[in-house]
Short mmCIF file of C-alpha atoms and ligand atoms in Angstrom, two decimals:
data_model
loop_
_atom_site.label_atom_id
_atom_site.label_comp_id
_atom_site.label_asym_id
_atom_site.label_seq_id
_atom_site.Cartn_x
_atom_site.Cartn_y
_atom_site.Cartn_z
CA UNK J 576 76.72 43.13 192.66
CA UNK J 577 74.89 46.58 191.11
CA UNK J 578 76.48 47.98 188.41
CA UNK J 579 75.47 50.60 186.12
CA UNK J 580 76.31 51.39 182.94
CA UNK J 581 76.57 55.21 181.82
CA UNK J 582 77.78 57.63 178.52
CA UNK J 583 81.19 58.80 179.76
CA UNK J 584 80.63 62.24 181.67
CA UNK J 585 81.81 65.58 181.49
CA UNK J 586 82.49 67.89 184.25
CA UNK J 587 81.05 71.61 183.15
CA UNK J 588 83.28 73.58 185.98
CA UNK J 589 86.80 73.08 186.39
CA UNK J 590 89.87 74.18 187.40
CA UNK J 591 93.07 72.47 186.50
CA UNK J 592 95.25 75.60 186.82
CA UNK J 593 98.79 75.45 185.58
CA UNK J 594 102.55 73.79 185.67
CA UNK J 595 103.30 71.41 188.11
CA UNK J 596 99.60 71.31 189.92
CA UNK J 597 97.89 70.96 186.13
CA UNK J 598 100.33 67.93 185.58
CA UNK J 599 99.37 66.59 189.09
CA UNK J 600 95.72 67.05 188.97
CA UNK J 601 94.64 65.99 185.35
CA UNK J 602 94.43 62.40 185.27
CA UNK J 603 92.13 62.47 188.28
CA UNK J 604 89.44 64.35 185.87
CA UNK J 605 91.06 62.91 182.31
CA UNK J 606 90.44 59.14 184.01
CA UNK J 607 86.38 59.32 183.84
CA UNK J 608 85.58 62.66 182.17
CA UNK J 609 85.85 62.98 178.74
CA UNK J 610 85.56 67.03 178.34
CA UNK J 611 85.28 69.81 180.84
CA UNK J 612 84.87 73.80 181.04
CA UNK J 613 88.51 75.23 182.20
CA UNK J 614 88.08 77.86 184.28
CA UNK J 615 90.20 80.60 183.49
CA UNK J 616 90.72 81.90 186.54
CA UNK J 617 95.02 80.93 186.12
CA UNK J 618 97.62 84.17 187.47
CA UNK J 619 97.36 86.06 185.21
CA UNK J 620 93.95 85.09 184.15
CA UNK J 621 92.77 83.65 180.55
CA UNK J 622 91.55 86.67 178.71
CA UNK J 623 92.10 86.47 174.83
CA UNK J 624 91.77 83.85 172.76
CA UNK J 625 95.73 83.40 171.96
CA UNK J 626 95.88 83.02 175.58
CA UNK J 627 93.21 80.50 175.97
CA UNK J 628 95.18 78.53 172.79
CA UNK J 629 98.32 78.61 174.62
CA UNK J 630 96.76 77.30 177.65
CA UNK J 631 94.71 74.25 176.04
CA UNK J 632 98.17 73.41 174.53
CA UNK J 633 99.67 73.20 178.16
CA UNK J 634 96.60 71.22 179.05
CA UNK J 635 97.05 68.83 176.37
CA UNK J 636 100.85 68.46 177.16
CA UNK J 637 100.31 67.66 180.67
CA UNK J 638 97.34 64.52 179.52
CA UNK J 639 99.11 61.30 180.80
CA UNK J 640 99.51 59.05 177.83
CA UNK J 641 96.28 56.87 176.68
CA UNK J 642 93.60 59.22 177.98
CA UNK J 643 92.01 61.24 175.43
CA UNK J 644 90.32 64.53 176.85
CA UNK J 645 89.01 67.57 175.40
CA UNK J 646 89.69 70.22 177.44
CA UNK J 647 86.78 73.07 176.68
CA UNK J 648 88.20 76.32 177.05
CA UNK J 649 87.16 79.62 178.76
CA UNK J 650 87.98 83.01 178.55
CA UNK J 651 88.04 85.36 181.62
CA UNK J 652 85.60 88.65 180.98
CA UNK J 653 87.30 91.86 182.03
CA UNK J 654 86.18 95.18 181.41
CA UNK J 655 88.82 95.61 178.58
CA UNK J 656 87.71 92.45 176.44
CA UNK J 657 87.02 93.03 173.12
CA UNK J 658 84.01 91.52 171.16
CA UNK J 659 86.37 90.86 168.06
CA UNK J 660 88.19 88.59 169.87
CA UNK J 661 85.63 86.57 171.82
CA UNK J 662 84.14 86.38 168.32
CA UNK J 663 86.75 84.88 166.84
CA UNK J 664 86.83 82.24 169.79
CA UNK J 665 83.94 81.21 169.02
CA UNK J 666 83.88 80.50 165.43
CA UNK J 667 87.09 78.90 165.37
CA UNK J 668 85.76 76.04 167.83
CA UNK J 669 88.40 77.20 170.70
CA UNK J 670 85.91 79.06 172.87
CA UNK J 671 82.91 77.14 174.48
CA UNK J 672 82.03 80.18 176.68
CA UNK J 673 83.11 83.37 178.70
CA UNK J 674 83.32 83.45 182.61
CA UNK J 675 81.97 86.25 184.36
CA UNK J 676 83.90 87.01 187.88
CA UNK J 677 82.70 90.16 189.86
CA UNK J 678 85.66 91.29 190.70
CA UNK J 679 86.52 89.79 194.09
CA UNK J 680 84.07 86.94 194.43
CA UNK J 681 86.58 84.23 194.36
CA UNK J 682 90.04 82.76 194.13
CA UNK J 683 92.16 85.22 191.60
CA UNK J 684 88.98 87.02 190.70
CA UNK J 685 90.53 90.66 191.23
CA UNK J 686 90.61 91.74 187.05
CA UNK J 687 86.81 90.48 187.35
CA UNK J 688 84.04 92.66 186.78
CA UNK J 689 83.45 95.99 188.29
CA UNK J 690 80.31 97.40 185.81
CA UNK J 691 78.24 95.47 183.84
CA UNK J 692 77.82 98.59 181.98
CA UNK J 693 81.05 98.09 180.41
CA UNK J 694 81.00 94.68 179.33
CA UNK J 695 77.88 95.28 177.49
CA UNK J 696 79.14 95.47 173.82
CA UNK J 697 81.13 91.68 174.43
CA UNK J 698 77.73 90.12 176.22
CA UNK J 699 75.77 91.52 173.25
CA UNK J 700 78.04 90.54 170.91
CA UNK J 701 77.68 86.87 172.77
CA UNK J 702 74.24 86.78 172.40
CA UNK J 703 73.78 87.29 168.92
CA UNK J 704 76.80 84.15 168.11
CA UNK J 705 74.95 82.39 170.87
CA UNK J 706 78.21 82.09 172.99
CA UNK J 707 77.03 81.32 176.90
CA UNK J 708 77.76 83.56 179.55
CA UNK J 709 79.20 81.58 182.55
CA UNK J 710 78.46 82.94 186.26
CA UNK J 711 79.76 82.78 189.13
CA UNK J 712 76.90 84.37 190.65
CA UNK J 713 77.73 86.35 193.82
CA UNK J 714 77.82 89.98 194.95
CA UNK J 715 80.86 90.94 196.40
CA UNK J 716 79.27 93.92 198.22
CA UNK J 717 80.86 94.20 201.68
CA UNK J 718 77.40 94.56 203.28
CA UNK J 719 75.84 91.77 202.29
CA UNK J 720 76.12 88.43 204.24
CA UNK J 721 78.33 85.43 202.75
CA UNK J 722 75.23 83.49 203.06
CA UNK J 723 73.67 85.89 201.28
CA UNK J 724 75.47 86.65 197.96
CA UNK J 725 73.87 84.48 195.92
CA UNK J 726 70.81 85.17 196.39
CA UNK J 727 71.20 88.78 196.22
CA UNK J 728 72.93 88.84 193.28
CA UNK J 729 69.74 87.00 191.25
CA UNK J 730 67.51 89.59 192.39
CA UNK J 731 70.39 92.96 191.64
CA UNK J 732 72.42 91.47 188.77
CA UNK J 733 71.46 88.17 187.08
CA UNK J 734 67.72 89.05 186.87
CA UNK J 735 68.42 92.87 185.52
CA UNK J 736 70.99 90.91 183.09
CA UNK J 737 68.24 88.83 181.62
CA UNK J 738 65.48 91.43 181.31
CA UNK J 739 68.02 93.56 179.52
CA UNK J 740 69.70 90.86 177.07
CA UNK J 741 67.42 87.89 177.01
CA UNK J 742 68.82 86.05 173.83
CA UNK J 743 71.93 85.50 176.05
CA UNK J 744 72.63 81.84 176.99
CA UNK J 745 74.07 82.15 180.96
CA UNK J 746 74.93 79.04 182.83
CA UNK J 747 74.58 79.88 186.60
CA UNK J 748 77.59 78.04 187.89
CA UNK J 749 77.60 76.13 191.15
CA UNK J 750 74.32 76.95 192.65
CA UNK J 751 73.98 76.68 196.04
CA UNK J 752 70.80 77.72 197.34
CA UNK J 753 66.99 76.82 197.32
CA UNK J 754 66.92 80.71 195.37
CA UNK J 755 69.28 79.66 192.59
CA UNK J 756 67.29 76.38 191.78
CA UNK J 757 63.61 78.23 192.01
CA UNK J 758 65.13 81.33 189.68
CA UNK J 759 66.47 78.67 187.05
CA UNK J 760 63.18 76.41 187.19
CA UNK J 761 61.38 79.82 187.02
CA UNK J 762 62.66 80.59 183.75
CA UNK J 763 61.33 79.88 180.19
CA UNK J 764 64.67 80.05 178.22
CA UNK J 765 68.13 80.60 178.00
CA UNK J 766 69.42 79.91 181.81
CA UNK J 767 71.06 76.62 183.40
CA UNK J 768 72.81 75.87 186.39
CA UNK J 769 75.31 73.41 186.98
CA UNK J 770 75.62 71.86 190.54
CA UNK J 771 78.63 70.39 192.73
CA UNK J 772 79.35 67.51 194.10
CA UNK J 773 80.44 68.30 197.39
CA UNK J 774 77.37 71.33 197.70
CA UNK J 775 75.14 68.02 197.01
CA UNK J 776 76.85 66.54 200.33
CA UNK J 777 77.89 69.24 202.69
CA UNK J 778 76.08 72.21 204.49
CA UNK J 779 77.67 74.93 206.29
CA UNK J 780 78.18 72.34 209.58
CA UNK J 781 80.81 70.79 207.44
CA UNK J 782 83.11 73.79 207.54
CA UNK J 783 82.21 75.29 211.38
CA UNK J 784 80.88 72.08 213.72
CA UNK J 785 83.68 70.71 216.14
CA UNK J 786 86.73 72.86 214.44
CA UNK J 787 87.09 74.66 211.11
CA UNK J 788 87.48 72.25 208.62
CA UNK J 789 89.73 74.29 205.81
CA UNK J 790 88.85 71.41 203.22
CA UNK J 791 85.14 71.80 203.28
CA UNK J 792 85.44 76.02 202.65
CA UNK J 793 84.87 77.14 198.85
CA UNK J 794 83.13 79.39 196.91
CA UNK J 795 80.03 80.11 197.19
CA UNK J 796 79.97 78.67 200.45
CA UNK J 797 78.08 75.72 201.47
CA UNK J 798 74.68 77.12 203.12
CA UNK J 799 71.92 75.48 205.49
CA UNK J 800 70.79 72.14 204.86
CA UNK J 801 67.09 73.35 203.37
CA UNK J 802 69.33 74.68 200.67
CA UNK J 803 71.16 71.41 200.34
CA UNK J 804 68.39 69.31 200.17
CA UNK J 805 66.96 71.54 197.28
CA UNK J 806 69.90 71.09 195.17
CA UNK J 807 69.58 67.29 195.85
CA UNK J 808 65.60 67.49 194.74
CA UNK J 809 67.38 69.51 191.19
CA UNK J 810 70.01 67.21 190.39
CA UNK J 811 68.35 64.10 190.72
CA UNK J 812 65.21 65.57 189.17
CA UNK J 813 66.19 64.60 185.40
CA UNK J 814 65.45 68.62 184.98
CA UNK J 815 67.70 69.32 181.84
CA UNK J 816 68.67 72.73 183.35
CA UNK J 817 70.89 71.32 186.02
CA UNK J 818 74.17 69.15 185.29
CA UNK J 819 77.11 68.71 186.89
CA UNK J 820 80.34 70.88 187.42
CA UNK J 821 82.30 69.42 190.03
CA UNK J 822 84.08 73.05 190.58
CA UNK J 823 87.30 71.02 191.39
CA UNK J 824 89.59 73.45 192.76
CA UNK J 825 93.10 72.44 193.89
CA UNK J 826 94.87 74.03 196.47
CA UNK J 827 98.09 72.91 198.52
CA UNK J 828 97.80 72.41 201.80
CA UNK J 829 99.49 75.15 203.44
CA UNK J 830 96.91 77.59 201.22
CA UNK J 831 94.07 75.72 202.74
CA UNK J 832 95.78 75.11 206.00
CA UNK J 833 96.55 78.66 207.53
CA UNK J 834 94.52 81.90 209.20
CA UNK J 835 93.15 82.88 205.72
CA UNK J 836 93.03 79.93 203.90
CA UNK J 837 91.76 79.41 200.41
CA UNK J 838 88.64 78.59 199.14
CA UNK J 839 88.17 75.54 196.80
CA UNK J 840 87.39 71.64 197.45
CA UNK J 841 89.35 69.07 195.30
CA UNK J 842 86.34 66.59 194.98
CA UNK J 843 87.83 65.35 191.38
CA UNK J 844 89.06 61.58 192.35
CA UNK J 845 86.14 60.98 194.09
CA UNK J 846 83.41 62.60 192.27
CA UNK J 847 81.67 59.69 190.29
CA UNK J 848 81.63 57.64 193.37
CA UNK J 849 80.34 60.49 195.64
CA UNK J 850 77.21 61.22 193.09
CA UNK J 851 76.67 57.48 192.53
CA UNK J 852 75.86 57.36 196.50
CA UNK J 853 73.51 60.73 196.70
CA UNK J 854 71.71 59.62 193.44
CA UNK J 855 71.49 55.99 195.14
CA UNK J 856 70.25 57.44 198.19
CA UNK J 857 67.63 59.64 196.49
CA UNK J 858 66.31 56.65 194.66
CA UNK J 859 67.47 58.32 191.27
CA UNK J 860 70.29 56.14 189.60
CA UNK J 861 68.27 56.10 186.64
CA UNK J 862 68.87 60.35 186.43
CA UNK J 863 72.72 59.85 187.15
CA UNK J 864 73.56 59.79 183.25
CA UNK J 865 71.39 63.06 182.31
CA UNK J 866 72.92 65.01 185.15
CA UNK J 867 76.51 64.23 183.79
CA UNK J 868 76.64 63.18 180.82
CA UNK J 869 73.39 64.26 178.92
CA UNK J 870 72.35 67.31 180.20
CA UNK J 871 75.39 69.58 179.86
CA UNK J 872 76.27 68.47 176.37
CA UNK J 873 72.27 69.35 175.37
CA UNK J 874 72.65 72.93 176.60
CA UNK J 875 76.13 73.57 175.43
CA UNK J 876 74.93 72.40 171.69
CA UNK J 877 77.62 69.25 171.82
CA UNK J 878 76.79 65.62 171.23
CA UNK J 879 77.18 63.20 174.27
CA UNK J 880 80.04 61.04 174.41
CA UNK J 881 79.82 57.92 173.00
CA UNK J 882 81.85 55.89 174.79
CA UNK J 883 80.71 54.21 178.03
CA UNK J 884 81.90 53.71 181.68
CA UNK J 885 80.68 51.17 184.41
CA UNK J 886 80.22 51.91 187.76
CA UNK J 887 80.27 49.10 190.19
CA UNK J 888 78.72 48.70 193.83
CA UNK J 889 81.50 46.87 195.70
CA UNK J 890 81.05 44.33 199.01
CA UNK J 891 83.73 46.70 201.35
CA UNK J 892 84.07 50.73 201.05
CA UNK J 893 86.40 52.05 198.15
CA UNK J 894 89.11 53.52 199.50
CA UNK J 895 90.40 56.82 198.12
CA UNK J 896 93.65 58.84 198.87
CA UNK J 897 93.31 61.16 201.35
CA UNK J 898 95.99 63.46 199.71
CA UNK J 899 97.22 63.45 196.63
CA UNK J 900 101.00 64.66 195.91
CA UNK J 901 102.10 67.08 193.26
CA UNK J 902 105.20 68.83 191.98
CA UNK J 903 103.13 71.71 193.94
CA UNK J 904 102.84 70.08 197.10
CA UNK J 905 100.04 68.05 198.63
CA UNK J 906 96.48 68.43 197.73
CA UNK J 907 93.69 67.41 200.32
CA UNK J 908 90.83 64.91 198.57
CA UNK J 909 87.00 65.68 199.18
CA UNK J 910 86.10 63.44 202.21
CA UNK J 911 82.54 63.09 201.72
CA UNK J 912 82.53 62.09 205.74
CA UNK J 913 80.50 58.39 204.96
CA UNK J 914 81.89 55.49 203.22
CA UNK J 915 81.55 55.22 199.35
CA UNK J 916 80.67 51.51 197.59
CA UNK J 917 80.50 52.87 194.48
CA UNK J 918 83.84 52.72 192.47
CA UNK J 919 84.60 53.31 188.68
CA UNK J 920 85.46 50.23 186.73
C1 LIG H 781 87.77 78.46 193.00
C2 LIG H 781 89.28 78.45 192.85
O1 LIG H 781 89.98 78.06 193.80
O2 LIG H 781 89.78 78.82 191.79
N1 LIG H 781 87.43 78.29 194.38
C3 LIG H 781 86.27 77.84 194.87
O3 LIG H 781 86.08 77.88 196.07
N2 LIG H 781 85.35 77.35 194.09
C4 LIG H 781 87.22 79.69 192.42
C5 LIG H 781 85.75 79.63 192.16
O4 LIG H 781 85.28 78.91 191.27
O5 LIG H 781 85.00 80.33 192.85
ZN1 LIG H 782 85.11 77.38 190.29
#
């Protein structure tokens, strides 16, 4: 039997959003993770830091007993944020970093960003208390391809960004294209990327080959396998600029399951397993531990865990649920579409 023996990881992109689907969907990520960057992207959205307190006390409520978690919060950058407050975040330890939506990129993303121009005095502000910048880096300009966005919005907004504020610290969240890994190895300072499981497994087939598949659609959209096979190459590569962030992003059923269904892929049961196989497959269990549990804590400025967790190589496939049930309603599981021998011990 293989096993291997790794710090406890931490997921740098998550959503657990609120109520009865946080208190369904925590203990999936609280089980093996011991931290991870809340997305604030709840209805209304996390914007001020009494919000983001009230919310990491909901998150805390809803932790099944025994598992300790630190839930690292986020606050959602609008056009009306004020530097004071992000300040204050900061230095009181509550605030890990600020998400940037453009407005309309993504699930409850509408009080996003509409002009950089006006969020200038907060990302200043950011860069001078070294507080990062999260991204979820997409245009949301109607004439520019899905397939597209990302890489269009490196060249318009992300690059511009940089030139004009270098000191600022910006995670590029969820890359999914060859562009997005070349633009963050490219750089000399100050830029990361976190990566996804499922973008790691899937290409755009997933979603449109023999039926579309409603469970493999999120955002940014899975793209051609070149792309795929270059995130692969970055996560396994050791490179301390890339970690993981399983963007776990629960959604009932019926909002998945409809004629404009949701984007997001709940990959958080499975997620450990699921990397255990690409890295095994890439010949790169030996990088497993930097890409979760070393290289986000490095960049963010926080130690690694100390504690440990084993995963094993089992004789038969693991089997995972292939729903989960809430007090929301059902939630479909990533199905990473081969079978998985790697479980968590
Ligand atoms: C996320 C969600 O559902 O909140 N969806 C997704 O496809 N990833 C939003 C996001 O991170 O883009
Ligand atoms: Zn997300």
């Amino acid at each position: 039997m293989q096993s291997l023996t790794i710090r406890r990881p931490d997921d740098w992109h998550l959503h657990l959003r609120d109520g009865a689907m946080l208190r369904g969907v925590i203990a999936d990520t609280s089980r093996h993770f011991a931290r991870a960057i809340v997305m604030p992207n709840l209805v209304p959205p996390v914007v001020t830091t009494v919000d983001a307190r009230d919310y990491r006390n909901r998150i805390l409520d809803a932790l099944p007993e025994g598992h300790s978690f630190e839930p690292l919060m986020t606050l959602y950058l609008t056009e009306e944020t004020n530097p004071d407050d992000v300040e204050e975040g900061k230095r009181s330890g509550l605030i890990t970093a600020v998400k940037l939506y453009p407005a309309g990129a993504t699930t409850n993303s509408a009080s996003g960003v509409r002009n950089l121009d006006k969020v200038m005095p907060v990302l200043e502000r950011m860069a001078k208390i070294g507080l990062p910048l999260c991204v979820h880096g997409e245009v949301t300009t109607p004439e520019v391809d899905i397939f597209d966005r990302e890489a269009v919005f490196i060249e318009t907004v992300l690059d511009p960004l940089r030139r004009r504020l270098p000191e600022l610290k910006v995670t590029m969240e969820h890359v999914t294209t060859s562009d997005g890994v070349d633009y963050i190895r490219s750089s000399a300072a100050n830029l990361a990327g976190s990566i996804t499981t499922h973008h790691l497994i899937i290409n755009r087939n997933a979603i449109l080959v023999g039926g579309i598949r409603p469970h493999y659609y999120c955002l940014p959209v899975a793209k051609r396998e070149s792309h795929r096979l270059a995130l692969r190459a970055a996560a396994t590569s050791g490179d301390p600029r890339f970690f993981l962030g399983t963007d776990s992003a629960p959604h009932v059923d019926p909002a998945k399951e409809c004629a404009c269904g949701c984007a997001g892929i709940y990959c958080a049961p499975n997620t450990m397993s699921c990397l255990a196989h690409v890295f095994e497959q890439e010949g790169a269990l030996d990088k497993l531990e930097a890409f979760v549990s070393l290289n986000g804590p490095a960049w963010y400025g926080l130690p690694p865990n100390e504690t440990r967790i084993t995963l094993v190589k089992r004789a038969a496939p693991v089997q995972f649920p292939k729903k989960i049930e809430t007090g929301a309603g059902s939630v479909t599981v990533f199905d990473p579409m081969f079978p998985i021998y790697w479980d968590v011990e």
